[in-house]
Short mmCIF file of C-alpha atoms in Angstrom, two decimals:
data_model
loop_
_atom_site.label_atom_id
_atom_site.label_comp_id
_atom_site.label_asym_id
_atom_site.label_seq_id
_atom_site.Cartn_x
_atom_site.Cartn_y
_atom_site.Cartn_z
CA MET A 936 96.91 93.86 99.82
CA ARG A 937 96.30 92.60 103.35
CA ALA A 938 99.46 90.47 103.15
CA ARG A 939 101.43 93.66 102.43
CA LEU A 940 99.63 96.05 104.79
CA LEU A 941 99.50 93.80 107.87
CA PRO A 942 103.30 93.14 108.09
CA LEU A 943 103.92 96.86 107.69
CA LEU A 944 101.63 97.69 110.61
CA VAL A 945 103.10 94.88 112.72
CA VAL A 946 106.67 96.02 112.05
CA LEU A 947 105.79 99.60 112.95
CA MET A 948 104.07 98.56 116.19
CA ALA A 949 106.94 96.21 117.06
CA GLY A 950 109.38 99.06 116.50
CA VAL A 951 107.40 101.33 118.81
CA LEU A 952 107.20 98.67 121.53
CA LEU A 953 110.91 97.89 121.26
CA ALA A 954 111.74 101.60 121.35
CA LEU A 955 109.82 101.76 124.65
CA GLY A 956 110.98 98.38 125.96
CA PHE A 957 114.74 98.85 125.69
CA PRO A 958 114.88 102.10 127.69
CA LEU A 959 112.51 100.54 130.23
CA ALA A 960 114.79 97.49 130.60
CA VAL A 961 117.88 99.70 131.01
CA SER A 962 116.06 101.88 133.53
CA LEU A 963 114.95 98.81 135.48
CA ALA A 964 118.50 97.44 135.68
CA ALA A 965 119.87 100.85 136.66
CA GLY A 966 117.20 101.23 139.34
CA GLN A 967 118.04 97.85 140.88
CA GLN A 968 121.76 98.67 140.97
CA GLN A 969 121.18 102.16 142.30
CA GLY A 970 119.24 100.72 145.23
CA VAL A 971 122.14 98.39 146.06
CA VAL A 972 124.66 101.25 145.73
CA VAL A 973 122.65 103.46 148.11
CA ASP A 974 122.55 100.64 150.68
CA ARG A 975 126.32 100.12 150.36
CA ILE A 976 126.96 103.86 150.73
CA ASP A 977 124.87 103.91 153.94
CA ASP A 978 126.78 100.91 155.30
CA SER A 979 130.08 102.52 154.29
CA ALA A 980 129.14 105.72 156.12
CA ARG A 981 128.51 103.74 159.31
CA PHE A 982 131.84 101.90 159.01
CA ALA A 983 133.58 105.21 158.26
CA ALA A 984 132.23 106.64 161.52
CA LEU A 985 133.60 103.63 163.44
CA ALA A 986 136.94 103.99 161.64
CA GLN A 987 137.14 107.64 162.72
CA PHE A 988 137.01 106.55 166.35
CA VAL A 989 139.82 104.07 165.75
CA ILE A 990 142.04 106.57 163.98
CA ASP A 991 141.27 109.27 166.54
CA SER A 992 142.31 106.96 169.44
CA GLU A 993 145.57 105.79 167.84
CA GLY A 994 147.49 108.84 169.03
CA SER A 995 146.22 108.86 172.63
CA SER A 996 145.95 105.34 173.99
CA THR A 997 147.34 102.20 172.41
CA SER A 998 145.09 99.85 174.42
CA GLY A 999 142.03 101.93 173.57
CA ALA A 1000 142.92 101.96 169.88
CA ASP A 1001 143.44 98.21 169.82
CA GLU A 1002 140.12 97.64 171.55
CA ARG A 1003 138.30 99.86 169.08
CA ARG A 1004 140.07 98.18 166.15
CA GLU A 1005 138.99 94.76 167.46
CA THR A 1006 135.45 96.02 167.81
CA LEU A 1007 135.56 97.35 164.24
CA GLN A 1008 136.99 94.05 162.96
CA ALA A 1009 134.27 92.09 164.71
CA GLU A 1010 131.62 94.40 163.25
CA LEU A 1011 133.03 93.89 159.74
CA ALA A 1012 133.18 90.12 160.23
CA ARG A 1013 129.55 89.91 161.35
CA TYR A 1014 128.52 92.09 158.41
CA GLN A 1015 130.41 89.89 155.96
CA GLN A 1016 129.06 86.70 157.47
CA LEU A 1017 125.48 87.97 157.48
CA TYR A 1018 125.31 89.53 154.01
CA GLY A 1019 128.20 87.86 152.18
CA ILE A 1020 129.64 91.29 151.32
CA LYS A 1021 133.41 91.76 151.47
CA VAL A 1022 134.33 94.92 153.32
CA GLY A 1023 137.58 96.55 154.28
CA ILE A 1024 138.97 99.83 155.59
CA PHE A 1025 142.29 100.76 154.01
CA TYR A 1026 144.74 103.52 154.79
CA ARG A 1027 146.02 105.77 152.04
CA ASP A 1028 149.03 103.46 151.56
CA ASP A 1029 146.69 100.49 150.89
CA ASN A 1030 147.37 98.87 154.27
CA ALA A 1031 144.28 97.45 155.91
CA MET A 1032 142.95 98.84 159.17
CA ALA A 1033 140.33 96.05 159.29
CA ARG A 1034 138.80 93.72 156.71
CA ALA A 1035 136.53 90.75 156.34
CA PRO A 1036 137.42 88.16 155.28
CA GLY A 1037 140.95 88.50 156.50
CA TRP A 1038 142.57 87.45 153.23
CA TRP A 1039 140.74 89.98 151.10
CA ARG A 1040 142.92 92.60 149.45
CA LEU A 1041 142.14 95.78 147.60
CA PRO A 1042 142.22 95.25 143.81
CA GLU A 1043 145.42 96.61 142.33
CA ASP A 1044 143.84 97.71 139.02
CA GLY A 1045 140.56 98.04 137.20
CA VAL A 1046 137.29 99.29 138.65
CA GLY A 1047 138.31 98.69 142.26
CA ARG A 1048 141.44 100.79 141.98
CA ARG A 1049 139.60 103.66 140.27
CA ALA A 1050 136.92 103.64 143.01
CA PHE A 1051 139.64 103.70 145.71
CA GLU A 1052 141.43 106.64 144.07
CA GLU A 1053 138.14 108.56 143.69
CA ALA A 1054 137.46 108.01 147.41
CA LEU A 1055 140.96 109.29 148.28
CA ALA A 1056 139.99 112.43 146.34
CA GLY A 1057 136.91 112.80 148.58
CA ARG A 1058 134.28 111.45 146.16
CA ARG A 1059 131.93 108.55 146.86
CA SER A 1060 131.25 105.78 144.31
CA HIS A 1061 127.81 107.05 143.46
CA ASP A 1062 127.81 105.76 139.88
CA PRO A 1063 129.71 102.48 139.43
CA ALA A 1064 129.65 100.62 136.08
CA GLN A 1065 126.36 98.87 135.33
CA VAL A 1066 126.27 95.13 136.02
CA TRP A 1067 123.98 93.27 133.57
CA PRO A 1068 122.19 89.97 134.24
CA TRP A 1069 124.44 88.01 131.87
CA GLN A 1070 127.63 89.11 133.72
CA THR A 1071 127.84 86.12 136.05
CA ASP A 1072 131.25 87.18 137.41
CA GLY A 1073 130.26 90.81 137.89
CA LYS A 1074 130.99 92.50 141.23
CA LEU A 1075 129.69 95.76 142.58
CA LEU A 1076 132.47 97.70 144.31
CA VAL A 1077 131.63 100.85 146.34
CA ALA A 1078 134.20 103.06 148.09
CA SER A 1079 133.57 105.86 150.59
CA PRO A 1080 136.19 108.14 152.16
CA VAL A 1081 136.93 108.29 155.92
CA VAL A 1082 137.37 111.99 156.73
CA LEU A 1083 139.08 113.23 159.89
CA ASP A 1084 139.60 116.97 160.49
CA GLY A 1085 138.83 117.64 156.83
CA ASP A 1086 141.39 115.17 155.47
CA VAL A 1087 140.77 111.78 153.88
CA VAL A 1088 142.73 109.39 156.08
CA ALA A 1089 141.25 106.04 154.92
CA VAL A 1090 138.75 104.51 152.56
CA VAL A 1091 135.90 102.07 153.24
CA VAL A 1092 135.55 99.61 150.34
CA THR A 1093 132.71 97.09 149.88
CA GLU A 1094 132.56 94.38 147.24
CA SER A 1095 128.99 93.06 146.88
CA PRO A 1096 127.93 89.89 145.06
CA THR A 1097 125.39 90.66 142.34
CA ASP A 1098 123.51 87.35 142.13
CA ARG A 1099 120.34 88.60 143.81
CA MET A 1100 120.45 91.95 142.07
CA ARG A 1101 120.86 90.29 138.66
CA ALA A 1102 118.06 87.84 139.49
CA ARG A 1103 115.71 90.70 140.39
CA THR A 1104 116.68 92.54 137.22
CA LEU A 1105 116.09 89.42 135.14
CA ARG A 1106 112.66 88.89 136.72
CA GLY A 1107 111.81 92.48 135.97
CA TRP A 1108 112.94 92.02 132.39
CA LEU A 1109 110.84 88.88 132.02
CA LEU A 1110 107.78 90.71 133.34
CA THR A 1111 108.53 93.57 130.96
CA ALA A 1112 108.94 91.15 128.05
CA ALA A 1113 105.66 89.46 128.97
CA GLY A 1114 103.95 92.84 129.05
CA LEU A 1115 105.44 93.78 125.69
CA ALA A 1116 104.38 90.41 124.24
CA ALA A 1117 100.85 90.94 125.51
CA ALA A 1118 100.86 94.45 124.10
CA MET A 1119 102.16 93.06 120.79
CA LEU A 1120 99.36 90.49 120.67
CA LEU A 1121 96.80 93.19 121.38
CA ALA A 1122 98.38 95.37 118.72
CA PHE A 1123 98.37 92.47 116.24
CA GLY A 1124 94.69 91.85 116.95
CA ALA A 1125 93.98 95.54 116.51
CA ALA A 1126 95.94 95.51 113.24
CA LEU A 1127 93.91 92.53 112.03
CA ARG A 1128 90.66 94.29 112.82
CA LEU A 1129 91.93 97.52 111.28
CA THR A 1130 93.09 95.89 108.04
CA SER A 1131 89.87 93.88 107.82
CA TRP A 1132 87.80 97.00 108.37
CA VAL A 1133 89.77 98.97 105.78
CA LEU A 1134 90.15 96.22 103.15
CA LYS A 1135 86.73 94.55 103.35
CA PRO A 1136 85.14 97.17 101.07
CA VAL A 1137 88.13 96.83 98.73
CA ARG A 1138 87.67 93.05 98.50
CA THR A 1139 83.94 93.48 97.93
CA LEU A 1140 84.64 96.11 95.27
CA ASP A 1141 87.19 93.82 93.60
CA ALA A 1142 84.73 90.91 93.56
CA ALA A 1143 82.01 93.12 92.06
CA ALA A 1144 84.39 94.51 89.43
CA HIS A 1145 85.49 90.96 88.54
CA GLY A 1146 81.86 89.91 88.28
CA ILE A 1147 81.09 92.72 85.87
CA ALA A 1148 84.25 91.94 83.89
CA THR A 1149 83.10 88.31 83.49
CA GLY A 1150 79.61 89.28 82.37
CA ARG A 1151 77.61 89.38 85.63
CA MET A 1152 76.33 92.88 85.12
CA ASN A 1153 74.07 92.73 88.20
CA SER A 1154 77.08 92.64 90.56
CA ARG A 1155 76.95 95.47 93.08
CA VAL A 1156 78.78 96.60 96.23
CA ALA A 1157 77.01 96.91 99.56
CA ALA A 1158 78.02 100.39 100.73
CA SER A 1159 78.41 99.52 104.41
CA GLY A 1160 81.48 99.37 106.65
CA GLY A 1161 84.96 100.65 106.06
CA PRO A 1162 86.29 104.21 105.93
CA PRO A 1163 84.01 106.95 104.59
CA GLU A 1164 86.17 107.34 101.46
CA LEU A 1165 85.71 103.66 100.54
CA ARG A 1166 81.97 103.81 101.23
CA ARG A 1167 81.74 106.79 98.90
CA LEU A 1168 83.79 104.86 96.32
CA ALA A 1169 81.37 101.91 96.63
CA ARG A 1170 78.40 104.18 95.98
CA SER A 1171 80.15 105.71 92.97
CA PHE A 1172 80.96 102.22 91.66
CA ASN A 1173 77.32 101.16 91.98
CA GLU A 1174 76.19 104.26 90.13
CA MET A 1175 78.72 103.57 87.37
CA ALA A 1176 77.64 99.91 87.15
CA ASP A 1177 73.97 100.97 86.94
CA ASN A 1178 74.76 103.35 84.09
CA VAL A 1179 76.86 100.75 82.25
CA GLU A 1180 74.19 98.10 82.67
CA GLU A 1181 71.53 100.50 81.44
CA VAL A 1182 73.57 101.37 78.35
CA LEU A 1183 74.26 97.69 77.61
CA GLU A 1184 70.62 96.84 78.15
CA GLN A 1185 69.66 99.53 75.67
CA GLN A 1186 72.15 98.09 73.19
CA ARG A 1187 70.79 94.57 73.67
CA ALA A 1188 67.24 95.81 73.27
CA PHE A 1189 68.19 97.68 70.12
CA VAL A 1190 69.93 94.62 68.62
CA ALA A 1191 67.02 92.36 69.50
CA ASP A 1192 64.43 94.81 68.20
CA ALA A 1193 66.39 95.52 65.03
CA SER A 1194 66.92 91.81 64.36
CA HIS A 1195 63.27 91.06 64.97
CA GLN A 1196 61.99 93.96 62.89
CA LEU A 1197 64.29 93.18 59.94
CA ARG A 1198 63.24 89.55 59.75
CA ASN A 1199 59.79 90.30 58.25
CA PRO A 1200 60.99 92.66 55.48
CA LEU A 1201 63.83 90.25 54.71
CA ALA A 1202 61.40 87.31 54.49
CA ALA A 1203 59.21 89.31 52.13
CA LEU A 1204 62.26 90.25 50.08
CA LEU A 1205 63.39 86.63 49.82
CA LEU A 1206 59.87 85.62 48.76
CA ARG A 1207 59.88 88.21 45.98
CA ILE A 1208 63.31 86.97 44.88
CA GLU A 1209 61.91 83.45 44.57
CA LEU A 1210 58.97 84.74 42.56
CA LEU A 1211 61.35 86.67 40.34
CA ALA A 1212 63.50 83.56 39.87
CA LEU A 1213 60.49 81.74 38.38
CA GLU A 1214 60.52 84.19 35.46
CA LEU A 1215 64.26 83.83 34.80
CA PRO A 1216 66.03 81.01 32.99
CA GLU A 1217 67.01 77.93 35.05
CA GLY A 1218 70.53 78.15 36.53
CA ASN A 1219 70.84 81.93 36.42
CA GLU A 1220 74.02 82.75 38.40
CA GLU A 1221 72.91 86.21 39.53
CA ILE A 1222 69.68 84.99 41.11
CA ALA A 1223 71.61 82.18 42.83
CA SER A 1224 74.04 84.75 44.27
CA VAL A 1225 71.15 86.91 45.49
CA ARG A 1226 69.54 83.88 47.16
CA ALA A 1227 72.80 82.99 48.93
CA GLU A 1228 73.34 86.52 50.23
CA GLY A 1229 69.72 86.73 51.38
CA LYS A 1230 70.03 83.47 53.31
CA ARG A 1231 73.32 84.64 54.82
CA LEU A 1232 71.67 87.90 55.95
CA ALA A 1233 68.83 85.91 57.50
CA GLN A 1234 71.38 83.75 59.37
CA VAL A 1235 73.16 86.87 60.66
CA LEU A 1236 69.86 88.31 61.93
CA ASP A 1237 69.03 85.02 63.65
CA ASP A 1238 72.47 84.94 65.29
CA LEU A 1239 72.13 88.56 66.42
CA LEU A 1240 68.80 87.78 68.02
CA ASP A 1241 70.30 84.71 69.72
CA LEU A 1242 73.22 86.80 71.00
CA ALA A 1243 70.90 89.47 72.43
CA LEU A 1244 68.79 86.80 74.13
CA ALA A 1245 71.91 85.03 75.49
CA GLU A 1246 73.27 88.24 77.03
CA HIS A 1247 69.92 89.01 78.61
CA ALA A 1248 69.05 85.54 79.94
CA SER A 1249 70.33 84.20 83.27
CA ALA A 1250 71.88 80.74 83.52
CA GLU A 1251 69.91 77.95 85.21
CA LEU A 1252 72.77 76.00 86.77
CA SER A 1253 72.53 72.39 87.84
CA VAL A 1254 74.76 69.35 88.24
CA THR A 1255 75.28 68.24 84.63
CA ASP A 1256 76.74 65.01 83.24
CA VAL A 1257 79.41 66.67 81.12
CA GLY A 1258 80.73 63.37 79.78
CA GLY A 1259 77.27 62.15 78.81
CA LEU A 1260 76.37 65.47 77.19
CA ALA A 1261 79.62 65.46 75.19
CA ALA A 1262 78.90 61.88 74.00
CA GLU A 1263 75.38 62.94 72.97
CA ARG A 1264 76.61 65.89 70.92
CA VAL A 1265 79.33 63.81 69.25
CA ALA A 1266 76.72 61.22 68.26
CA ALA A 1267 74.50 63.99 66.86
CA TRP A 1268 77.30 65.44 64.71
CA ARG A 1269 78.81 62.12 63.57
CA PRO A 1270 76.53 61.75 60.48
CA LEU A 1271 77.65 65.15 59.19
CA ALA A 1272 81.29 64.25 59.89
CA GLU A 1273 80.93 60.97 57.95
CA GLU A 1274 79.29 62.84 55.10
CA LYS A 1275 82.33 65.16 54.90
CA GLY A 1276 84.79 62.27 55.28
CA VAL A 1277 86.05 63.46 58.70
CA ARG A 1278 86.62 61.07 61.61
CA LEU A 1279 84.84 62.38 64.75
CA THR A 1280 85.98 60.52 67.91
CA LEU A 1281 85.31 60.79 71.64
CA THR A 1282 88.01 59.96 74.22
CA GLY A 1283 88.73 60.60 77.90
CA ARG A 1284 86.58 60.07 80.93
CA ALA A 1285 83.03 58.90 80.41
CA ALA A 1286 81.63 60.08 83.76
CA VAL A 1287 82.42 63.69 84.62
CA THR A 1288 79.99 66.07 86.29
CA GLY A 1289 80.03 69.84 86.49
CA TRP A 1290 77.84 72.82 87.31
CA ALA A 1291 76.41 74.25 84.11
CA ASP A 1292 73.27 75.15 82.23
CA PRO A 1293 72.72 71.99 80.10
CA ILE A 1294 71.19 73.97 77.22
CA ALA A 1295 74.00 76.56 77.24
CA LEU A 1296 76.70 73.86 77.44
CA SER A 1297 75.04 71.87 74.65
CA SER A 1298 74.85 74.97 72.45
CA ALA A 1299 78.51 75.77 73.12
CA LEU A 1300 79.59 72.23 72.23
CA ASP A 1301 77.52 72.37 69.05
CA ALA A 1302 79.18 75.64 67.99
CA VAL A 1303 82.70 74.36 68.70
CA ILE A 1304 82.18 70.97 66.99
CA ASP A 1305 80.48 72.69 64.04
CA ASN A 1306 83.50 74.97 63.57
CA ALA A 1307 85.92 72.04 63.88
CA LEU A 1308 84.07 70.01 61.21
CA LYS A 1309 83.69 73.09 59.02
CA PHE A 1310 87.44 73.71 58.77
CA THR A 1311 88.76 70.13 58.86
CA PRO A 1312 89.42 68.68 55.42
CA ALA A 1313 88.30 65.18 54.37
CA GLY A 1314 90.53 62.39 55.60
CA GLU A 1315 91.51 64.23 58.81
CA SER A 1316 90.04 63.78 62.26
CA VAL A 1317 88.35 65.80 65.00
CA GLU A 1318 88.92 64.50 68.53
CA VAL A 1319 86.63 65.37 71.43
CA SER A 1320 88.05 64.49 74.85
CA VAL A 1321 86.56 64.84 78.34
CA ALA A 1322 88.85 65.41 81.34
CA VAL A 1323 89.08 66.87 84.85
CA GLU A 1324 91.58 69.58 85.78
CA GLY A 1325 91.54 70.77 89.38
CA ARG A 1326 88.08 72.11 90.15
CA SER A 1327 86.99 72.23 86.51
CA ALA A 1328 85.51 69.78 84.00
CA LEU A 1329 86.95 70.13 80.51
CA VAL A 1330 85.73 69.22 77.03
CA VAL A 1331 88.57 69.67 74.53
CA VAL A 1332 87.79 69.72 70.78
CA ALA A 1333 90.93 69.35 68.66
CA ASP A 1334 90.76 69.52 64.86
CA ARG A 1335 93.27 69.09 62.06
CA GLY A 1336 92.26 72.12 60.05
CA PRO A 1337 94.53 74.95 58.88
CA GLY A 1338 94.56 76.48 62.36
CA LEU A 1339 95.13 80.14 63.26
CA THR A 1340 98.13 82.40 63.71
CA GLU A 1341 99.05 83.99 67.06
CA GLU A 1342 97.43 87.26 66.03
CA GLU A 1343 94.26 85.46 64.96
CA LEU A 1344 94.12 83.47 68.21
CA ALA A 1345 94.00 86.77 70.10
CA ARG A 1346 90.86 87.81 68.17
CA ILE A 1347 88.96 84.57 67.90
CA GLY A 1348 85.59 84.82 69.63
CA ASP A 1349 85.14 88.52 68.88
CA ARG A 1350 81.77 89.38 67.40
CA PHE A 1351 81.61 89.18 63.61
CA TRP A 1352 85.34 88.42 63.43
CA ARG A 1353 86.45 85.84 60.88
CA SER A 1354 89.89 85.07 59.55
CA GLY A 1355 90.64 86.60 56.16
CA ARG A 1356 91.48 83.10 54.92
CA HIS A 1357 88.00 81.78 55.79
CA GLN A 1358 85.73 84.46 54.38
CA ASN A 1359 84.32 82.00 51.82
CA VAL A 1360 83.25 79.55 54.54
CA LYS A 1361 79.62 79.71 55.61
CA GLY A 1362 79.03 81.51 58.93
CA SER A 1363 78.34 84.86 60.59
CA GLY A 1364 81.20 85.07 63.07
CA LEU A 1365 78.81 85.08 66.04
CA GLY A 1366 78.67 81.41 67.03
CA LEU A 1367 81.67 81.42 69.39
CA SER A 1368 80.63 84.81 70.82
CA ILE A 1369 77.21 83.40 71.71
CA SER A 1370 78.84 80.29 73.24
CA ARG A 1371 81.20 82.41 75.33
CA VAL A 1372 78.32 84.51 76.68
CA LEU A 1373 76.26 81.42 77.52
CA LEU A 1374 79.17 79.75 79.36
CA ALA A 1375 80.28 82.91 81.21
CA ALA A 1376 76.80 83.28 82.73
CA GLY A 1377 77.42 79.99 84.58
CA GLY A 1378 81.09 80.51 85.48
CA GLY A 1379 82.42 78.64 82.41
CA SER A 1380 84.84 79.74 79.71
CA LEU A 1381 86.27 79.05 76.25
CA ALA A 1382 90.00 78.88 75.55
CA TYR A 1383 91.85 78.56 72.25
CA GLU A 1384 95.31 77.29 71.34
CA THR A 1385 97.12 75.71 68.42
CA ASN A 1386 97.00 71.96 67.89
CA PRO A 1387 100.43 70.95 66.49
CA PRO A 1388 101.38 70.21 63.81
CA HIS A 1389 98.33 72.06 62.47
CA GLY A 1390 94.83 72.72 63.65
CA LEU A 1391 93.00 74.37 66.52
CA ARG A 1392 92.33 73.16 70.06
CA VAL A 1393 89.26 74.63 71.82
CA THR A 1394 88.76 73.98 75.56
CA VAL A 1395 85.28 74.28 77.06
CA ARG A 1396 85.62 74.66 80.84
CA VAL A 1397 82.86 74.52 83.48
CA PRO A 1398 83.25 74.47 87.30
CA ARG A 1399 82.80 71.20 89.19
CA SER A 1400 81.44 72.98 92.27
CA SER A 1401 78.61 75.46 92.53
CA PRO A 1402 79.87 78.97 91.61
CA GLN A 1403 79.58 81.59 94.33
CA PRO A 1404 76.66 83.94 93.75
#
């Protein structure tokens, strides 16, 4: 969830910063150019005043007009030499009154021509086209009219290089980008803290729910931190878990008590059956059937009591020699396998360790090997192999029995469930359920799959590292 929420927040914050940054960058560039334009307009106004004196003296005294024109030309030349700005004063017919440098001519088209025509109409170039930092050949052309007796008689035109203006704009943009980057980093840090604060209770709740789903009924959520709604959800979850655990505990207690209480009457009943059998002829089929059913009922009660105790007990985990334990259980079951004519073999790694309750793991291996021998016909084999897969130690028991269908594989391990084809085989249907409960308490598991061409493969898995509490 964090991987989806964090990019969304970052994209939104980046959009906000960019929405603020672009107008700021445009405003910064416009402000730099406007300052240059204002300076050029002031300079043009001063040159226009000097040009008025020249034009005003042209009709009265030729020597005076020439002297004033020379003075104006010298002023323009010093201005151009000092600032590097081309400047010229042009009559309405485009002829130059004075200009610097002397070869400079008024542009015949484009921006320069439009500015000149606007000045002839009495308007100053107050808003020339924006010059951006990447326009290395950009020029800033400003034109101001020279007005005499209410008529525009000439135009002052300046063409300014934009290197310094573009450099200042670029520096301003870099500072703005640095500020936006810093703001983005701060926003990203705030988003990290925000998502952590919001999602921490969710992660804790998910871990607790997973713990309960895997059999750790004492998993709870610490109702601290996060938004008020999530804290309230954590409290509600804890209340629900308490109620569920209480109901399950009552069920376990009932099963254990019922199993325990039924054992004594059943033992007395079996004893009376044996006494009754003494008075019947030897080999009576009915009494044999009653004995078998009585023993089967006693086995079911024992398994129920074991299941209740397994669900109630906590696992005592330790580093266990999984390979050695598997070899020990194979050796213990080999006499029975030889008696049935089944080959029981051990393969794989001899030294594999894992975190498990040795008693629970031993009981699970006994149940799995017992089932494999029970359903494997004489002349076939049962192979027990020890391996390592990632962070887990595996004990795989593969038999060559009739196997199970896909529908039956989905139900194997359920309490009291047995395949309809195996109802005549001794058992209560609780052995694998007890093994699964014992393994789950220590972070282990049981998995089932087919063993081609026929048979069943059961994988007992335990973690190689200490499970998180």
